[in-house]
Tab-separated table of C-alpha atoms in Angstrom:
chain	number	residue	atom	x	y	z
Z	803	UNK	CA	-32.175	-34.624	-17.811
Z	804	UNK	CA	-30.632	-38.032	-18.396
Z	805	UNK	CA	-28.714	-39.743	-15.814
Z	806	UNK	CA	-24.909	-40.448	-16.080
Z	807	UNK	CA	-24.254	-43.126	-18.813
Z	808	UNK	CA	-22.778	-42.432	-22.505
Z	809	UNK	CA	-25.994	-39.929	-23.419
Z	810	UNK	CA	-26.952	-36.923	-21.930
Z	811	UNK	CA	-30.309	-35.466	-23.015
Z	812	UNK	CA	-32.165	-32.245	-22.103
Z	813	UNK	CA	-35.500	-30.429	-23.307
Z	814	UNK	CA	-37.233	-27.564	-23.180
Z	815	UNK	CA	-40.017	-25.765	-24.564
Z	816	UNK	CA	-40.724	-21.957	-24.273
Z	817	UNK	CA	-44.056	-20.472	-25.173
Z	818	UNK	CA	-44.138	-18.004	-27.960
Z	819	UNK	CA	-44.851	-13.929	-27.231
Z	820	UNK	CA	-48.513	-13.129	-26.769
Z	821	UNK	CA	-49.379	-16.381	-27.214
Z	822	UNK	CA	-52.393	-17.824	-24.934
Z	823	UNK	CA	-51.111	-21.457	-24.994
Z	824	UNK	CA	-47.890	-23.472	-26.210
Z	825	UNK	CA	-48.599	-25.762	-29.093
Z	826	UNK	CA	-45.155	-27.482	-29.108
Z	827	UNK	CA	-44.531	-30.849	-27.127
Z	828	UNK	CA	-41.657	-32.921	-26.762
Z	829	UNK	CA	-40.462	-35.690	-25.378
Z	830	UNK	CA	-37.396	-37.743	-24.140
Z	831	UNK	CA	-37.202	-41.792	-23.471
Z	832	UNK	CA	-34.195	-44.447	-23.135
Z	833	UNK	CA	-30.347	-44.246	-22.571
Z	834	UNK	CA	-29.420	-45.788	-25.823
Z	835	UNK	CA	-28.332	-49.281	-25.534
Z	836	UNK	CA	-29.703	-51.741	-27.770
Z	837	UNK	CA	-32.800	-52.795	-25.267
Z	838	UNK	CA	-33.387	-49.054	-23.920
Z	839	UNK	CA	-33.066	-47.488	-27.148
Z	840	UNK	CA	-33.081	-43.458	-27.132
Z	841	UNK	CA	-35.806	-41.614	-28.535
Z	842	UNK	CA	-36.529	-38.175	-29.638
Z	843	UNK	CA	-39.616	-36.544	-30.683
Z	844	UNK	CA	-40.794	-32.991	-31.491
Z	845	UNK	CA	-44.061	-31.710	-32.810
Z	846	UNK	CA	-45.391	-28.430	-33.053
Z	847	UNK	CA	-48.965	-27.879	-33.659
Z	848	UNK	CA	-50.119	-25.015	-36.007
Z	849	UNK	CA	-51.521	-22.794	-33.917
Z	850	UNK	CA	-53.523	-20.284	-35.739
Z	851	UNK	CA	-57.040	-19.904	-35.334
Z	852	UNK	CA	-57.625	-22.758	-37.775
Z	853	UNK	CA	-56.146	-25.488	-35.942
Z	854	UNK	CA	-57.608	-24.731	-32.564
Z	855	UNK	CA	-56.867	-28.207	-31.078
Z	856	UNK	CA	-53.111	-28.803	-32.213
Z	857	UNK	CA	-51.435	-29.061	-29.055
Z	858	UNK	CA	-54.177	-31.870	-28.670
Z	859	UNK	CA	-52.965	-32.837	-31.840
Z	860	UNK	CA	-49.097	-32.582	-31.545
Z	861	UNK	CA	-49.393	-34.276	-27.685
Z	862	UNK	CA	-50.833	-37.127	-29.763
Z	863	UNK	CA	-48.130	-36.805	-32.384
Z	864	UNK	CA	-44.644	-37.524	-29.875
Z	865	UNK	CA	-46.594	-40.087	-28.012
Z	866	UNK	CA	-47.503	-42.324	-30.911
Z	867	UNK	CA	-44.146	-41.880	-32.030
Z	868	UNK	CA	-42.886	-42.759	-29.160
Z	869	UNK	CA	-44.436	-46.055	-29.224
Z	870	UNK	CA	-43.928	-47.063	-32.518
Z	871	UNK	CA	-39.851	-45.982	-32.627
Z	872	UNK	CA	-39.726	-48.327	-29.848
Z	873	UNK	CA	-41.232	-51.430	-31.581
Z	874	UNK	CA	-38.808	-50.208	-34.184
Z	875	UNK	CA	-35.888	-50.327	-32.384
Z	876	UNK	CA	-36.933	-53.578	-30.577
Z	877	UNK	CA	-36.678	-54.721	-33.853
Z	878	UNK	CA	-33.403	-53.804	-34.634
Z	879	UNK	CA	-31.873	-55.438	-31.565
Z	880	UNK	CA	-33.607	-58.627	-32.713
Z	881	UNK	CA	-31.497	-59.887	-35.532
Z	882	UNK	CA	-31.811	-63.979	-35.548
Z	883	UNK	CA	-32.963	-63.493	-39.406
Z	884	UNK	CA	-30.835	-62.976	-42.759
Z	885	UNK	CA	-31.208	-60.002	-44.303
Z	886	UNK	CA	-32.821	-57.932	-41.287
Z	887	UNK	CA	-31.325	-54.709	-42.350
Z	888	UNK	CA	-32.358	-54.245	-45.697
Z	889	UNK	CA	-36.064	-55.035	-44.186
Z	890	UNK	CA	-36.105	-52.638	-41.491
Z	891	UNK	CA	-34.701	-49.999	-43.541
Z	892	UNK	CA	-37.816	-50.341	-46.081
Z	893	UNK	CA	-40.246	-50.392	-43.111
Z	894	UNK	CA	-38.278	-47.417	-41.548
Z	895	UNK	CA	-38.834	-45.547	-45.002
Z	896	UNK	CA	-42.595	-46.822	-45.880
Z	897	UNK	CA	-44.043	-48.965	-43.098
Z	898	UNK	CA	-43.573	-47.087	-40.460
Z	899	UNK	CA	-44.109	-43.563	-41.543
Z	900	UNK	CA	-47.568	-45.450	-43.065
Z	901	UNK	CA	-48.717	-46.694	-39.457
Z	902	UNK	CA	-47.758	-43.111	-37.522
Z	903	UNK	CA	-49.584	-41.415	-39.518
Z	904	UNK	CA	-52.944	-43.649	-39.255
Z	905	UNK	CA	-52.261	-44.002	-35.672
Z	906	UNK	CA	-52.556	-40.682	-35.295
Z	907	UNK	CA	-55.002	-39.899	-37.563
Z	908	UNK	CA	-57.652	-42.401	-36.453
Z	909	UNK	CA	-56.744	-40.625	-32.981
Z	910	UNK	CA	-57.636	-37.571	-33.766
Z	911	UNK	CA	-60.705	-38.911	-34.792
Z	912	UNK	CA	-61.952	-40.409	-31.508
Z	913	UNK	CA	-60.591	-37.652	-29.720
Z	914	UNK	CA	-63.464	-35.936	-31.439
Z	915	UNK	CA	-65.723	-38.120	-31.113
Z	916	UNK	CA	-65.749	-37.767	-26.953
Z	917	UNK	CA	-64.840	-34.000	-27.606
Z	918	UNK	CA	-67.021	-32.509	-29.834
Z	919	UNK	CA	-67.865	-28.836	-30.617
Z	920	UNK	CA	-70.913	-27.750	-30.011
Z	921	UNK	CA	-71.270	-25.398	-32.332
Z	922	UNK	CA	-69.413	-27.356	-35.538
Z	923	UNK	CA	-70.393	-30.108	-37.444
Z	924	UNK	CA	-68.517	-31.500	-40.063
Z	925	UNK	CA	-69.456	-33.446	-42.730
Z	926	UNK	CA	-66.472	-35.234	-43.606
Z	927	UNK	CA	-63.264	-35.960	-41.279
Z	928	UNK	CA	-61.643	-33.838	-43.520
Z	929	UNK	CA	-62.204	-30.503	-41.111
Z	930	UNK	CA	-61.912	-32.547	-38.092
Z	931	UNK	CA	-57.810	-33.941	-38.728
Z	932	UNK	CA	-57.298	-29.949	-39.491
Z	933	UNK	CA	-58.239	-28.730	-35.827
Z	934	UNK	CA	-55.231	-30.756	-34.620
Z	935	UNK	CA	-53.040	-30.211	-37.503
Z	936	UNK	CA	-49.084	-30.661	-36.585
Z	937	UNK	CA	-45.495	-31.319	-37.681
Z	938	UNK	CA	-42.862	-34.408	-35.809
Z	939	UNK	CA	-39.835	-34.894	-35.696
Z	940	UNK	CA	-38.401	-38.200	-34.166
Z	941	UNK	CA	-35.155	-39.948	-33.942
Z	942	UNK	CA	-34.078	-43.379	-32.587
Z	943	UNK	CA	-30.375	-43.814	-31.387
Z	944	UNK	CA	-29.196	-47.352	-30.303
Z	945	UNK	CA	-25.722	-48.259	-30.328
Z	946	UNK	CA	-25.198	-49.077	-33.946
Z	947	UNK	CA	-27.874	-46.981	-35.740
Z	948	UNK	CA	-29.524	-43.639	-35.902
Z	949	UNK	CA	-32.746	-43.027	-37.703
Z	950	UNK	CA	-34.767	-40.262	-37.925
Z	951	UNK	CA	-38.260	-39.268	-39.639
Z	952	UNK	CA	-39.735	-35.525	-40.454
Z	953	UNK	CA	-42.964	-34.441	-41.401
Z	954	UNK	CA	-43.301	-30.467	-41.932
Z	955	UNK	CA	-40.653	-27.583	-40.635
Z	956	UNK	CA	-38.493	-27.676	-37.776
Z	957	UNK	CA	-34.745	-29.076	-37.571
Z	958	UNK	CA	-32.651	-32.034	-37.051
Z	959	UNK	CA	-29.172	-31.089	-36.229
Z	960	UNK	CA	-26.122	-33.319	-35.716
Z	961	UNK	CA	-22.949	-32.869	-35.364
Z	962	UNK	CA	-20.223	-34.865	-35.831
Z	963	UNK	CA	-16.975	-35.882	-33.687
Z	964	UNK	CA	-14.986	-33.239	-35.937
Z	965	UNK	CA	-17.473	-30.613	-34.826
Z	966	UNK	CA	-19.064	-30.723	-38.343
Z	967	UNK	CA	-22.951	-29.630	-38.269
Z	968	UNK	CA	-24.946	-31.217	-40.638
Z	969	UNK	CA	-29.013	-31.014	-41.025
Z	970	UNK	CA	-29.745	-34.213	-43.062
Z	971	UNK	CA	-33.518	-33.775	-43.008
Z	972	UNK	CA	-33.342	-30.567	-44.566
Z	973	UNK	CA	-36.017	-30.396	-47.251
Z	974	UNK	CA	-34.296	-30.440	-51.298
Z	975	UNK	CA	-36.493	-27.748	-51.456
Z	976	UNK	CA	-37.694	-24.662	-49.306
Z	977	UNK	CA	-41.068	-24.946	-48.834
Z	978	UNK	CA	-42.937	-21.642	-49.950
Z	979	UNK	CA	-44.164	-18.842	-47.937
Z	980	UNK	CA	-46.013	-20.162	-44.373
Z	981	UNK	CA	-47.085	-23.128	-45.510
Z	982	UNK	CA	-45.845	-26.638	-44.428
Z	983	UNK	CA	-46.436	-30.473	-44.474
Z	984	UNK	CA	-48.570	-31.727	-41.741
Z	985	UNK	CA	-49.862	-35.078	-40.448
Z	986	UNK	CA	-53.875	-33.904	-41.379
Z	987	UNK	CA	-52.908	-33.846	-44.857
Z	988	UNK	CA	-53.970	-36.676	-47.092
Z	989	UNK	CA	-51.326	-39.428	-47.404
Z	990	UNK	CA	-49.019	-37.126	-45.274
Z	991	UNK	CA	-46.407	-40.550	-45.533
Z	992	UNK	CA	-45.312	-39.647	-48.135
Z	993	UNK	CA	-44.029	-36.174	-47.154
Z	994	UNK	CA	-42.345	-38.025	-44.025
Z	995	UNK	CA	-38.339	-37.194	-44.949
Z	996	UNK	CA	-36.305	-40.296	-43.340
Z	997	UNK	CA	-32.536	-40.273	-42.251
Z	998	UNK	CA	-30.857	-44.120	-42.083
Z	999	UNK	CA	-27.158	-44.089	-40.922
Z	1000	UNK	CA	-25.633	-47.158	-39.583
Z	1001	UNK	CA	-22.992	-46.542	-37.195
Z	1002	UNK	CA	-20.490	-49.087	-37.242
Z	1003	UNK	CA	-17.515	-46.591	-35.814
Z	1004	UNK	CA	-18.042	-45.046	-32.660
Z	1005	UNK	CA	-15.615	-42.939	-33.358
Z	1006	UNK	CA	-17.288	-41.377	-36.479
Z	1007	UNK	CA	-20.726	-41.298	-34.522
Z	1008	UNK	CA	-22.111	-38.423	-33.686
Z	1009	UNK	CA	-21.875	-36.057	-31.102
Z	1010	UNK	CA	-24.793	-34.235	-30.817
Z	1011	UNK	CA	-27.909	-34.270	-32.063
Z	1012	UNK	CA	-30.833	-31.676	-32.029
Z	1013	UNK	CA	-34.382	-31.498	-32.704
Z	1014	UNK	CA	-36.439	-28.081	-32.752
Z	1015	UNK	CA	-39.195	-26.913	-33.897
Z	1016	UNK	CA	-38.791	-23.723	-36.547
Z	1017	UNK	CA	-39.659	-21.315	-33.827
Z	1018	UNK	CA	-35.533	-21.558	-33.026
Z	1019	UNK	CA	-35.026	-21.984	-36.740
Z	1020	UNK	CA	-37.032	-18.883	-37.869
Z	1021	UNK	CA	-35.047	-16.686	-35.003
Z	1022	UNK	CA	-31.864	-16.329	-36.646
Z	1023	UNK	CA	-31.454	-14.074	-39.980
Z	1024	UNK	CA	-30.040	-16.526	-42.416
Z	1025	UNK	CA	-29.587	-20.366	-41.856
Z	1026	UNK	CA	-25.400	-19.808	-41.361
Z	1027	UNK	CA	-26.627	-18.271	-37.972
Z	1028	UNK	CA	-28.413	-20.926	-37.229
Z	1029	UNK	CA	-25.593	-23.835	-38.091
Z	1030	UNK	CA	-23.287	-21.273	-35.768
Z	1031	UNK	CA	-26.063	-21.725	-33.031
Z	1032	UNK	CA	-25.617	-25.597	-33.516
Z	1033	UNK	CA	-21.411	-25.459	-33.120
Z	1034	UNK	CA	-21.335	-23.010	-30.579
Z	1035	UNK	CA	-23.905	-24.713	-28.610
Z	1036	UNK	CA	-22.110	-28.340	-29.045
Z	1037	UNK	CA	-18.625	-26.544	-27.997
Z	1038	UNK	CA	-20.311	-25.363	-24.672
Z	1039	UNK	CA	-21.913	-29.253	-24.330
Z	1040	UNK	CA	-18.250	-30.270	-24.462
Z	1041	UNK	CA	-17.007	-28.081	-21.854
Z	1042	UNK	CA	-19.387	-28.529	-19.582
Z	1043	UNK	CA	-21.839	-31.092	-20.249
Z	1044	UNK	CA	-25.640	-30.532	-20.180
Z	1045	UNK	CA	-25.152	-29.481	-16.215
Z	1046	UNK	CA	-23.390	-27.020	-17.484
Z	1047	UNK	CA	-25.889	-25.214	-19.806
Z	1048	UNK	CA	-29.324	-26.644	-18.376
Z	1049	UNK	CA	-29.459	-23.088	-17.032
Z	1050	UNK	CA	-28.536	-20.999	-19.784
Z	1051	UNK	CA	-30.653	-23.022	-22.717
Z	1052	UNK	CA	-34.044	-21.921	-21.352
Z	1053	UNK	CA	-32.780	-18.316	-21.690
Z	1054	UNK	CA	-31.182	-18.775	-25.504
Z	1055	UNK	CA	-35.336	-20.395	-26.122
Z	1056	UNK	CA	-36.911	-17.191	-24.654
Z	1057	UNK	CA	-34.428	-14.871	-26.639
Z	1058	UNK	CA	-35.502	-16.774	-30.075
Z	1059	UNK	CA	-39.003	-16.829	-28.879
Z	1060	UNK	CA	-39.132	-13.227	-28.690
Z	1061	UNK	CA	-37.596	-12.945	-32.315
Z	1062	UNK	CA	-39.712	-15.363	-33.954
Z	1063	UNK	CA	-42.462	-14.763	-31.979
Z	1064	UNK	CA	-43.054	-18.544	-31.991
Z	1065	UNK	CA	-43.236	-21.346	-29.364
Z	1066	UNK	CA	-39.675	-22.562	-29.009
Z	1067	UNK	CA	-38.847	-25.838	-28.713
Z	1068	UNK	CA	-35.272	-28.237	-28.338
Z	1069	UNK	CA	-34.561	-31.361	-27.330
Z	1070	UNK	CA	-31.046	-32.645	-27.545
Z	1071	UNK	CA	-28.361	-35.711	-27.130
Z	1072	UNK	CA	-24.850	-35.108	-25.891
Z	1073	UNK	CA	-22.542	-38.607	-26.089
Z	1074	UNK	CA	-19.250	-38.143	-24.431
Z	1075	UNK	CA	-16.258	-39.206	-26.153
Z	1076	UNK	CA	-16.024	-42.916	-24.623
Z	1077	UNK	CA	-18.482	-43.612	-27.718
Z	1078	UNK	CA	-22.048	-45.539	-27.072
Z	1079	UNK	CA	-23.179	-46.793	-24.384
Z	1080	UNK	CA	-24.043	-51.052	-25.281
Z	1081	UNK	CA	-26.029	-53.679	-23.057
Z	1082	UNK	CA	-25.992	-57.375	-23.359
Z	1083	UNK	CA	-27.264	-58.147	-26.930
Z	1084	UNK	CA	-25.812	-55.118	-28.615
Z	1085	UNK	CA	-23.020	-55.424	-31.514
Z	1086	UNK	CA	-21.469	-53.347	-34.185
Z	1087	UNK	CA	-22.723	-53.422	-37.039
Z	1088	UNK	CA	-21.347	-53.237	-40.996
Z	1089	UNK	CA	-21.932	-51.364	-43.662
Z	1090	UNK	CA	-21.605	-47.624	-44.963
Z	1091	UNK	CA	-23.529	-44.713	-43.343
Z	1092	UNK	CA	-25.632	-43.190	-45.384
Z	1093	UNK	CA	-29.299	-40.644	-46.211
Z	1094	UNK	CA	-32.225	-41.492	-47.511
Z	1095	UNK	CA	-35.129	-39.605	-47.868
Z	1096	UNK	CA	-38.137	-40.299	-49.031
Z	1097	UNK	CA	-39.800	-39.158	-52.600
Z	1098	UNK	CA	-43.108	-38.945	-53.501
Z	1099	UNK	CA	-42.499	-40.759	-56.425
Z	1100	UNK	CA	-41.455	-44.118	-55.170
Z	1101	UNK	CA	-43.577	-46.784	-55.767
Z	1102	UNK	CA	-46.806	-46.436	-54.227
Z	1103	UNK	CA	-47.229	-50.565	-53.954
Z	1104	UNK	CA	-44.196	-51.078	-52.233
Z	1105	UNK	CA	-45.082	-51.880	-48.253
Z	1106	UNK	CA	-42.796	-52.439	-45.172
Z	1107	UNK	CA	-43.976	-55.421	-43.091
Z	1108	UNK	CA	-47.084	-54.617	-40.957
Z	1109	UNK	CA	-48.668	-51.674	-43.224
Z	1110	UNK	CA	-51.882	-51.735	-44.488
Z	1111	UNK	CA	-53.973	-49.482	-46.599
Z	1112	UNK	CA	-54.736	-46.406	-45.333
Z	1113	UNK	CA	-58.256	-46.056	-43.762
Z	1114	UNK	CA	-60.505	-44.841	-46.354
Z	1115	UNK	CA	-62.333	-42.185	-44.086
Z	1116	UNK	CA	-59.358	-40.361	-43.694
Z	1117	UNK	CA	-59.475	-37.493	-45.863
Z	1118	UNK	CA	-56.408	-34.237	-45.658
Z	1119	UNK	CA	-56.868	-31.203	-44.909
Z	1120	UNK	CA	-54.435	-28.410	-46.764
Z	1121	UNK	CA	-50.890	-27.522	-46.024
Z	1122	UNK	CA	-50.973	-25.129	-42.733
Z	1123	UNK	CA	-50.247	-21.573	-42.578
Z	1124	UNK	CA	-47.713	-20.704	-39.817
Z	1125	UNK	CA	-49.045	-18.988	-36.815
């Protein structure tokens, strides 16, 4: 749990009914001032006997992320050049969703490598990237922008000042049956969903936001249940602050474990009404707040600074089945 200041954050993850192991790992870093920017990352490896290293796999997942939405958001306090939003935005959309996923990728790789299994030997890297299969979700908050990526299931939930839950990751469409996006899948970039919403009125900033993986999701009956999770959990936030509920929210993750039958996993924000916090460096900035998520039909040339080609040797391994 955060210290005082203008964010609160908690997380917790709660392993799934007759499960031997939890796949899910999260983690929480910053206070969310322009130089300590505050980041938020989920992943949830698959799980099934198929994928018998993802939580290797999603443990490498939040901590790459972790390091590259901090370079990101380094970059967004440093704005001595014209024209510094429009370029971040493109390598918030492209570049960086590009680099995670080779990061972690090639990571995999020389994870197996040192680790291999005896009895396995794969031909291609193909098999290898599917024993740690796993979805992410990450979000950077600094005092004048939120972004946020997704590759796979899970949730990001905000909600506003008026008490107004949104989701603006949710995919256009529901994926079918168990099956999901995954960062062992070939050119899995381009299945990354990305959120961009300047914040130039503290006031109109958000309030809370949420990440989980689907085994809180998946609990609830119909997704209306889940959105009244979301308000009724942000009303309790508001009268009486994480303190308040750090007991209780371990409980509500066991209860939804034991419906699912899933690991459960949330990690979540709570700004108090003063607005954001700001440090030396930090100012508002313009412009409207608005989505953006990404299509698999943009144009496959188009590059945010940094990227490079994929490495060749990295093959994909097929959408995952839920455990």
């Amino acid at each position: 749990m955060s210290g005082p200041g203008a964010w609160e954050t908690f997380h917790e993850s709660v392993r799934g009914v007759n499960k031997a192991r939890n796949q899910d790992r999260c983690l929480v870093q910053g206070t969310g001032t322009a130089r300590d920017p505050l980041i938020l990352t989920v992943a949830d490896g698959h799980g099934s006997a198929s994928y018998p290293r993802s939580h290797v796999g999603a443990h490498y997942a939040t901590d790459l992320f972790a390091n590259r939405a901090r370079e990101f958001a380094m970059s967004v306090a440093d704005r001595d050049r014209a024209g510094w939003r429009g370029r971040l935005r493109d390598y918030a959309r492209i570049g960086l969703p590009e680099r995670l996923v080779r990061d972690w990728q090639s990571e995999v790789l020389r994870h197996w490598e040192r680790n291999p299994t005896p009895d396995e030997d794969p031909k291609s890297p193909g098999p290898i990237l599917r024993l740690y299969g796993s979805t992410l979700i990450g979000a950077v908050l600094t005092p004048d922008l939120f972004v946020a990526w997704q590759l796979g299931d899970g949730e990001l939930t905000v909600v506003d000042g008026d008490g107004e839950v949104r989701l603006p990751l949710a995919p256009a469409r529901a994926e079918l049956g168990d099956e999901t996006a995954s960062l062992c899948m070939r050119n899995a970039w381009r299945s990354v969903r990305v959120h961009w919403e300047p914040l130039p009125d503290p006031v109109r900033a958000p309030r809370l936001v949420a990440l989980s993986t689907d085994g809180l999701s998946k609990s609830f009956v119909s997704d209306e249940g889940f959105t009244e999770f979301a308000a009724g959990l942000h009303r309790r936030l508001a009268e009486r602050g994480v303190p308040g509920v750090a007991e209780d929210i371990p409980r509500w993750l066991a209860e939804a474990s034991r419906h699912s039958g899933d690991d459960t996993t949330l990690v979540l924000a709570r700004r108090s009404a003063e607005g954001p916090a700001t440090d030396e460096g930090s100012d508002e900035s313009q412009g409207e707040s608005r989505d953006e998520s990404r299509d698999e039909s943009q144009d496959e040339a188009a590059e945010g600074p940094g990227s490079s080609p994929v490495d060749p040797r990295i093959p994909y391994c097929e959408e995952r089945e839920r455990p």
